[in-house]
Amino acid sequence: MHQHFSPDYATARRKFLKAAKAAGAAIESIPHPLKGIAGEDLFTDLAWLGPRDASAVLVTVSGTHGIEGYYGSGCQVGWLSDGHAAQLPAGTAMLLIHASNPYGFSWGRRVNEDNMDINRNFIDFGTSAPPANPAYAEVHGWLVPDDWSGEVAAGIQRRIAAYYDKVGARAATAAIVGGQHSHPDGVFYGGTAPCWSHRTVKAIAETYLRQAARICVLDFHTGLGPFGYSEMICRHAPDSEPLSLARRWFGDAVTSPAMGQSDSPIIEGNLRMGIARFCAPATVVASAIEVGTLSSDEVRLSVIADNWLHLRGDVFSPLGQQIKRQIRAAFYPDSDEWRSLCYPRAVEIQRQALAGLAAG
Ligand SMILES: [Zn+2]
């Protein structure tokens, strides 16, 4: 399994295209307007397996949070390479979306080219205002410092701990990581209009999923929860049909932030629920597969450091490279142990999704 994973975006893309071709997939590559960290061209690549008129489709997505694409890409390449593609149940098809945020993947960022967390950007901006997060303004000043050093980082950790003590864990997490639409230079910024990835995924859904009556979306993420454990975070309404289908298909791994069952805060505007909206009135079961890496303190600090780096620092300086290693370790523990925990589980979840879709 380890050979399916890659050390950088360009290698991941090459492996994905090669494996998709060998599996007999129909491939489309959508160019991104900017270049990657090594000057390479960037794309969101698609692989379609199975009949184009299938009424049940499993969609997998990697790289929504850029750097988390190391995990998702490895899972997609493995799925294409290990013979699963030839075993789709009758009446089902698969759409693999590789690098929904290719800029963030290549540059080793969780966010995109606009410093946006695209998983906070899939709001229906035409009909609703972005959700307000007034508490973010209280923390923004010290989450986005002028300079960066070990001392500054330790100071931020102390202030975060004090803030958690003051307002409680749930409110503090919601304020800091829940998403904000007011500070473009801040962390977990969701934007005020659809970003490139939002527009691109919408066009993909409208082109490829128009005929589907039943869809499952699995979006591969990392950085939350116990090391190597795969949590399935579902943001469907507590009493909804998609949530009960998810529980039937995936069992106890499913958690619902709306029911207080996840460490993840309530988040509006995530990509997979965007696909559900684009595909209405199809029945869409949408879930993140969220794999734990390091402690939440370390993960959060790596995002804050990376935000400072791209706002005020130099990516190619020694400090910049140190921060790049830090954020990479936080979202992709490059170890056989970690991959051995999460990769077989991803295969199992995709099989469960296909079986659920095929059962109707
Ligand atoms: Zn993520």
Short mmCIF file of C-alpha atoms and ligand atoms in Angstrom, two decimals:
data_model
loop_
_atom_site.label_atom_id
_atom_site.label_comp_id
_atom_site.label_asym_id
_atom_site.label_seq_id
_atom_site.Cartn_x
_atom_site.Cartn_y
_atom_site.Cartn_z
CA MET A 1 0.00 0.00 0.00
CA HIS A 2 2.80 2.46 0.81
CA GLN A 3 3.82 2.82 -2.84
CA HIS A 4 0.47 4.48 -3.60
CA PHE A 5 1.46 7.52 -1.53
CA SER A 6 3.62 10.34 -2.88
CA PRO A 7 6.18 12.84 -1.59
CA ASP A 8 4.74 15.84 -3.48
CA TYR A 9 1.77 17.01 -5.55
CA ALA A 10 3.39 16.48 -8.96
CA THR A 11 4.26 12.85 -8.16
CA ALA A 12 0.79 12.26 -6.72
CA ARG A 13 -0.78 13.60 -9.90
CA ARG A 14 1.43 11.44 -12.13
CA LYS A 15 0.55 8.32 -10.13
CA PHE A 16 -3.16 9.14 -10.19
CA LEU A 17 -3.26 9.65 -13.96
CA LYS A 18 -1.21 6.51 -14.61
CA ALA A 19 -3.40 4.38 -12.33
CA ALA A 20 -6.62 5.85 -13.75
CA LYS A 21 -5.50 5.09 -17.28
CA ALA A 22 -4.51 1.53 -16.38
CA ALA A 23 -7.89 1.01 -14.70
CA GLY A 24 -9.69 2.06 -17.89
CA ALA A 25 -11.13 5.24 -16.40
CA ALA A 26 -12.37 8.18 -18.46
CA ILE A 27 -10.06 11.06 -17.47
CA GLU A 28 -10.51 14.82 -17.49
CA SER A 29 -7.95 17.36 -16.29
CA ILE A 30 -9.14 20.83 -15.31
CA PRO A 31 -6.30 23.39 -15.33
CA HIS A 32 -5.82 25.78 -12.41
CA PRO A 33 -4.67 29.30 -13.32
CA LEU A 34 -1.59 29.37 -11.05
CA LYS A 35 1.65 27.41 -10.73
CA GLY A 36 2.80 25.05 -7.99
CA ILE A 37 5.69 25.39 -5.56
CA ALA A 38 8.16 23.87 -8.06
CA GLY A 39 6.74 25.85 -10.98
CA GLU A 40 4.61 22.91 -12.12
CA ASP A 41 1.18 23.24 -13.71
CA LEU A 42 -1.74 22.55 -11.42
CA PHE A 43 -4.91 20.61 -12.16
CA THR A 44 -7.95 19.08 -10.58
CA ASP A 45 -8.02 15.66 -12.27
CA LEU A 46 -11.07 13.45 -12.64
CA ALA A 47 -11.38 9.72 -13.22
CA TRP A 48 -14.75 8.16 -14.02
CA LEU A 49 -15.21 4.41 -13.62
CA GLY A 50 -18.25 2.48 -14.78
CA PRO A 51 -21.25 3.39 -16.95
CA ARG A 52 -21.80 7.11 -17.55
CA ASP A 53 -25.56 6.67 -17.05
CA ALA A 54 -25.26 4.94 -13.66
CA SER A 55 -27.96 6.11 -11.27
CA ALA A 56 -25.78 5.41 -8.21
CA VAL A 57 -22.36 7.08 -7.97
CA LEU A 58 -19.61 7.05 -5.35
CA VAL A 59 -17.60 10.28 -5.42
CA THR A 60 -14.26 10.46 -3.63
CA VAL A 61 -12.41 13.74 -3.15
CA SER A 62 -8.79 14.38 -2.19
CA GLY A 63 -6.90 17.55 -1.33
CA THR A 64 -9.85 19.73 -0.28
CA HIS A 65 -7.52 20.91 2.45
CA GLY A 66 -4.55 20.99 0.07
CA ILE A 67 -1.85 19.30 2.12
CA GLU A 68 -4.30 16.64 3.35
CA GLY A 69 -4.18 15.42 -0.25
CA TYR A 70 -1.16 13.25 0.60
CA TYR A 71 -3.58 10.92 2.37
CA GLY A 72 -6.52 11.19 -0.04
CA SER A 73 -4.38 10.84 -3.14
CA GLY A 74 -2.75 7.70 -1.75
CA CYS A 75 -6.19 6.21 -1.10
CA GLN A 76 -7.40 7.06 -4.60
CA VAL A 77 -4.27 5.77 -6.34
CA GLY A 78 -4.48 2.56 -4.31
CA TRP A 79 -8.13 2.07 -5.17
CA LEU A 80 -7.35 2.43 -8.88
CA SER A 81 -4.24 0.25 -8.69
CA ASP A 82 -5.38 -2.65 -6.53
CA GLY A 83 -8.17 -4.00 -8.72
CA HIS A 84 -11.15 -2.50 -6.87
CA ALA A 85 -12.09 -0.47 -9.93
CA ALA A 86 -12.96 -3.65 -11.83
CA GLN A 87 -15.34 -4.80 -9.08
CA LEU A 88 -17.98 -2.07 -9.05
CA PRO A 89 -21.46 -3.46 -8.26
CA ALA A 90 -23.93 -3.45 -11.16
CA GLY A 91 -25.59 -0.08 -11.70
CA THR A 92 -22.89 1.88 -9.86
CA ALA A 93 -20.11 4.16 -11.04
CA MET A 94 -17.32 6.12 -9.38
CA LEU A 95 -16.02 9.63 -9.82
CA LEU A 96 -12.60 10.25 -8.29
CA ILE A 97 -11.79 13.96 -7.88
CA HIS A 98 -8.04 14.31 -7.38
CA ALA A 99 -6.83 17.55 -5.75
CA SER A 100 -9.94 19.71 -5.43
CA ASN A 101 -7.52 22.38 -4.10
CA PRO A 102 -4.36 21.69 -6.14
CA TYR A 103 -2.68 24.97 -5.17
CA GLY A 104 -2.84 24.14 -1.46
CA PHE A 105 -1.66 20.58 -2.12
CA SER A 106 1.39 21.71 -4.07
CA TRP A 107 2.32 24.59 -1.76
CA GLY A 108 1.88 22.49 1.35
CA ARG A 109 -1.00 24.55 2.64
CA ARG A 110 -4.36 23.65 4.10
CA VAL A 111 -5.89 26.69 2.38
CA ASN A 112 -6.03 27.72 -1.28
CA GLU A 113 -4.53 30.48 -3.43
CA ASP A 114 -6.80 33.07 -1.74
CA ASN A 115 -5.84 31.99 1.80
CA MET A 116 -9.31 30.44 1.92
CA ASP A 117 -10.29 27.28 3.68
CA ILE A 118 -12.32 25.93 0.78
CA ASN A 119 -14.20 23.67 3.20
CA ARG A 120 -15.77 26.83 4.63
CA ASN A 121 -16.49 28.33 1.18
CA PHE A 122 -19.21 26.07 -0.24
CA ILE A 123 -21.97 28.39 0.95
CA ASP A 124 -24.85 29.26 -1.34
CA PHE A 125 -23.70 32.89 -1.57
CA GLY A 126 -26.63 33.71 -3.88
CA THR A 127 -29.21 33.09 -1.19
CA SER A 128 -27.47 33.27 2.17
CA ALA A 129 -24.95 35.50 3.88
CA PRO A 130 -21.85 33.75 5.26
CA PRO A 131 -22.36 32.72 8.90
CA ALA A 132 -21.15 35.31 11.41
CA ASN A 133 -18.39 34.40 13.85
CA PRO A 134 -17.96 37.57 15.93
CA ALA A 135 -15.77 35.76 18.48
CA TYR A 136 -13.04 35.34 15.87
CA ALA A 137 -12.32 39.09 16.00
CA GLU A 138 -11.29 38.64 19.65
CA VAL A 139 -8.56 36.15 18.78
CA HIS A 140 -7.43 37.29 15.33
CA GLY A 141 -4.91 39.83 16.60
CA TRP A 142 -2.75 37.30 18.43
CA LEU A 143 -3.33 34.40 16.00
CA VAL A 144 -1.74 36.48 13.24
CA PRO A 145 1.48 37.91 14.75
CA ASP A 146 3.94 40.24 13.04
CA ASP A 147 6.93 37.91 13.53
CA TRP A 148 7.49 34.21 14.05
CA SER A 149 9.80 32.38 16.45
CA GLY A 150 9.65 29.58 19.01
CA GLU A 151 8.89 32.21 21.61
CA VAL A 152 6.00 33.67 19.61
CA ALA A 153 4.62 30.15 19.03
CA ALA A 154 4.79 29.33 22.74
CA GLY A 155 3.04 32.61 23.54
CA ILE A 156 0.23 31.79 21.13
CA GLN A 157 -0.18 28.34 22.68
CA ARG A 158 -0.46 29.96 26.13
CA ARG A 159 -3.08 32.44 24.91
CA ILE A 160 -5.07 29.65 23.24
CA ALA A 161 -5.03 27.63 26.49
CA ALA A 162 -6.18 30.69 28.44
CA TYR A 163 -8.93 31.36 25.90
CA TYR A 164 -10.16 27.76 26.20
CA ASP A 165 -10.24 28.17 29.98
CA LYS A 166 -12.14 31.44 29.69
CA VAL A 167 -14.92 30.52 27.23
CA GLY A 168 -14.93 26.70 27.30
CA ALA A 169 -13.69 24.20 24.74
CA ARG A 170 -16.72 24.18 22.47
CA ALA A 171 -16.96 27.96 22.12
CA ALA A 172 -13.18 28.34 21.76
CA THR A 173 -12.97 25.71 19.02
CA ALA A 174 -15.91 27.27 17.19
CA ALA A 175 -14.31 30.73 17.40
CA ILE A 176 -10.84 29.69 16.21
CA VAL A 177 -11.38 26.83 13.74
CA GLY A 178 -15.12 26.92 13.02
CA GLY A 179 -14.61 29.31 10.11
CA GLN A 180 -14.76 33.09 9.67
CA HIS A 181 -15.65 35.29 6.72
CA SER A 182 -14.41 38.64 8.04
CA HIS A 183 -10.58 38.47 8.05
CA PRO A 184 -9.03 37.43 4.69
CA ASP A 185 -5.54 37.37 6.28
CA GLY A 186 -6.70 35.21 9.18
CA VAL A 187 -6.97 31.49 9.81
CA PHE A 188 -9.93 29.34 8.72
CA TYR A 189 -11.12 32.12 6.39
CA GLY A 190 -14.08 31.00 4.27
CA GLY A 191 -14.32 33.90 1.81
CA THR A 192 -17.26 35.99 0.66
CA ALA A 193 -17.72 34.58 -2.87
CA PRO A 194 -17.23 31.17 -4.52
CA CYS A 195 -13.51 30.38 -4.93
CA TRP A 196 -11.96 28.52 -7.90
CA SER A 197 -12.45 25.12 -6.26
CA HIS A 198 -16.09 25.89 -5.44
CA ARG A 199 -16.84 26.91 -9.03
CA THR A 200 -14.90 23.94 -10.39
CA VAL A 201 -16.56 21.32 -8.19
CA LYS A 202 -19.98 22.80 -9.02
CA ALA A 203 -19.26 22.45 -12.74
CA ILE A 204 -18.02 18.88 -12.19
CA ALA A 205 -21.21 17.96 -10.31
CA GLU A 206 -23.38 19.51 -13.01
CA THR A 207 -21.52 17.66 -15.76
CA TYR A 208 -21.00 14.23 -14.20
CA LEU A 209 -23.73 13.74 -11.60
CA ARG A 210 -26.82 15.08 -13.36
CA GLN A 211 -28.23 11.60 -14.02
CA ALA A 212 -27.56 10.18 -10.57
CA ALA A 213 -30.41 9.53 -8.14
CA ARG A 214 -28.20 8.19 -5.33
CA ILE A 215 -24.77 9.60 -4.56
CA CYS A 216 -22.25 9.05 -1.80
CA VAL A 217 -19.49 11.65 -1.35
CA LEU A 218 -16.41 10.70 0.66
CA ASP A 219 -14.01 13.60 1.24
CA PHE A 220 -10.58 12.52 2.54
CA HIS A 221 -9.25 14.63 5.42
CA THR A 222 -6.57 14.47 8.10
CA GLY A 223 -5.62 16.31 11.27
CA LEU A 224 -8.39 15.54 13.77
CA GLY A 225 -8.71 12.70 16.25
CA PRO A 226 -6.51 9.85 17.50
CA PHE A 227 -3.42 8.89 15.45
CA GLY A 228 -4.44 6.78 12.46
CA TYR A 229 -8.12 6.49 13.45
CA SER A 230 -10.69 7.21 10.70
CA GLU A 231 -13.74 9.13 11.93
CA MET A 232 -16.65 9.60 9.52
CA ILE A 233 -17.99 13.09 10.13
CA CYS A 234 -21.51 13.58 8.74
CA ARG A 235 -23.07 17.02 8.68
CA HIS A 236 -26.56 15.98 7.64
CA ALA A 237 -29.45 17.03 9.88
CA PRO A 238 -29.86 14.71 12.89
CA ASP A 239 -33.16 13.19 11.78
CA SER A 240 -32.45 13.13 8.04
CA GLU A 241 -32.54 10.18 5.66
CA PRO A 242 -28.89 10.65 4.55
CA LEU A 243 -27.66 10.44 8.15
CA SER A 244 -29.65 7.26 8.83
CA LEU A 245 -28.33 5.75 5.57
CA ALA A 246 -24.77 6.68 6.62
CA ARG A 247 -25.27 4.91 9.96
CA ARG A 248 -26.69 1.85 8.20
CA TRP A 249 -23.80 1.69 5.72
CA PHE A 250 -20.88 2.67 7.95
CA GLY A 251 -22.04 1.83 11.50
CA ASP A 252 -20.49 3.33 14.60
CA ALA A 253 -17.69 5.17 12.80
CA VAL A 254 -20.25 7.86 11.86
CA THR A 255 -20.36 10.96 14.05
CA SER A 256 -22.65 13.97 13.88
CA PRO A 257 -21.25 17.35 15.03
CA ALA A 258 -24.85 18.65 15.14
CA MET A 259 -25.57 16.00 17.80
CA GLY A 260 -22.38 16.81 19.74
CA GLN A 261 -20.71 13.53 18.77
CA SER A 262 -17.53 14.92 17.23
CA ASP A 263 -14.62 17.11 18.32
CA SER A 264 -15.22 18.97 15.07
CA PRO A 265 -17.23 22.18 15.53
CA ILE A 266 -20.35 22.95 13.48
CA ILE A 267 -19.00 24.05 10.10
CA GLU A 268 -20.99 25.71 7.35
CA GLY A 269 -19.96 25.67 3.72
CA ASN A 270 -18.10 22.39 3.43
CA LEU A 271 -17.43 20.89 0.00
CA ARG A 272 -19.29 17.62 0.38
CA MET A 273 -22.52 19.31 1.47
CA GLY A 274 -22.01 21.67 -1.47
CA ILE A 275 -22.11 18.65 -3.79
CA ALA A 276 -25.32 17.54 -2.04
CA ARG A 277 -26.81 20.96 -2.80
CA PHE A 278 -25.62 20.96 -6.43
CA CYS A 279 -27.17 17.50 -6.96
CA ALA A 280 -30.60 18.12 -5.43
CA PRO A 281 -33.03 16.38 -5.51
CA ALA A 282 -30.78 13.27 -5.59
CA THR A 283 -30.29 11.44 -2.29
CA VAL A 284 -26.73 12.31 -1.27
CA VAL A 285 -24.92 10.67 1.65
CA ALA A 286 -21.91 12.89 2.32
CA SER A 287 -19.15 12.22 4.81
CA ALA A 288 -15.63 13.24 5.60
CA ILE A 289 -13.17 10.51 6.43
CA GLU A 290 -11.09 12.33 9.02
CA VAL A 291 -7.85 10.61 10.08
CA GLY A 292 -6.03 11.63 13.24
CA THR A 293 -2.38 12.67 13.10
CA LEU A 294 -0.74 14.69 15.90
CA SER A 295 -2.32 16.45 18.90
CA SER A 296 -4.86 19.17 18.17
CA ASP A 297 -2.42 21.72 19.73
CA GLU A 298 0.29 20.78 17.25
CA VAL A 299 -2.07 20.67 14.27
CA ARG A 300 -3.61 24.07 15.06
CA LEU A 301 -0.21 25.69 15.66
CA SER A 302 1.08 24.41 12.31
CA VAL A 303 -1.83 26.13 10.55
CA ILE A 304 -1.21 29.38 12.44
CA ALA A 305 2.52 29.23 11.58
CA ASP A 306 1.77 28.55 7.90
CA ASN A 307 -0.68 31.46 7.82
CA TRP A 308 2.04 33.77 9.17
CA LEU A 309 4.56 32.36 6.67
CA HIS A 310 2.49 33.07 3.57
CA LEU A 311 1.33 36.44 4.87
CA ARG A 312 4.61 37.86 6.17
CA GLY A 313 7.45 35.34 5.74
CA ASP A 314 9.48 33.67 2.96
CA VAL A 315 8.51 30.09 2.08
CA PHE A 316 12.02 29.36 0.74
CA SER A 317 13.95 30.66 3.78
CA PRO A 318 15.22 28.21 6.45
CA LEU A 319 12.37 29.28 8.76
CA GLY A 320 9.90 28.86 5.91
CA GLN A 321 11.13 25.36 5.20
CA GLN A 322 10.93 24.50 8.90
CA ILE A 323 7.29 25.65 8.99
CA LYS A 324 6.59 23.61 5.83
CA ARG A 325 7.99 20.49 7.54
CA GLN A 326 5.91 21.27 10.62
CA ILE A 327 2.60 21.55 8.76
CA ARG A 328 3.38 18.50 6.69
CA ALA A 329 4.02 16.38 9.78
CA ALA A 330 0.75 17.68 11.23
CA PHE A 331 -1.35 16.57 8.25
CA TYR A 332 0.65 13.71 6.79
CA PRO A 333 2.61 11.58 9.24
CA ASP A 334 4.80 9.95 6.61
CA SER A 335 5.04 6.59 8.41
CA ASP A 336 4.25 2.98 7.60
CA GLU A 337 2.41 2.65 10.90
CA TRP A 338 0.04 5.51 10.12
CA ARG A 339 -0.65 4.38 6.57
CA SER A 340 -1.20 0.80 7.80
CA LEU A 341 -3.93 2.11 10.09
CA CYS A 342 -5.77 4.43 7.72
CA TYR A 343 -5.32 2.97 4.23
CA PRO A 344 -7.10 -0.42 4.70
CA ARG A 345 -9.87 1.39 6.53
CA ALA A 346 -10.39 3.73 3.56
CA VAL A 347 -10.72 0.71 1.27
CA GLU A 348 -13.29 -0.82 3.61
CA ILE A 349 -15.30 2.42 3.78
CA GLN A 350 -15.38 2.75 -0.01
CA ARG A 351 -16.59 -0.87 -0.29
CA GLN A 352 -19.30 -0.20 2.28
CA ALA A 353 -20.39 2.88 0.34
CA LEU A 354 -20.65 0.95 -2.93
CA ALA A 355 -22.58 -1.86 -1.25
CA GLY A 356 -24.96 0.68 0.29
CA LEU A 357 -25.45 2.48 -3.02
CA ALA A 358 -26.04 -0.79 -4.86
CA ALA A 359 -28.63 -1.92 -2.29
CA GLY A 360 -30.71 1.17 -3.07
ZN ZN B 1 -9.47 18.68 6.33
#
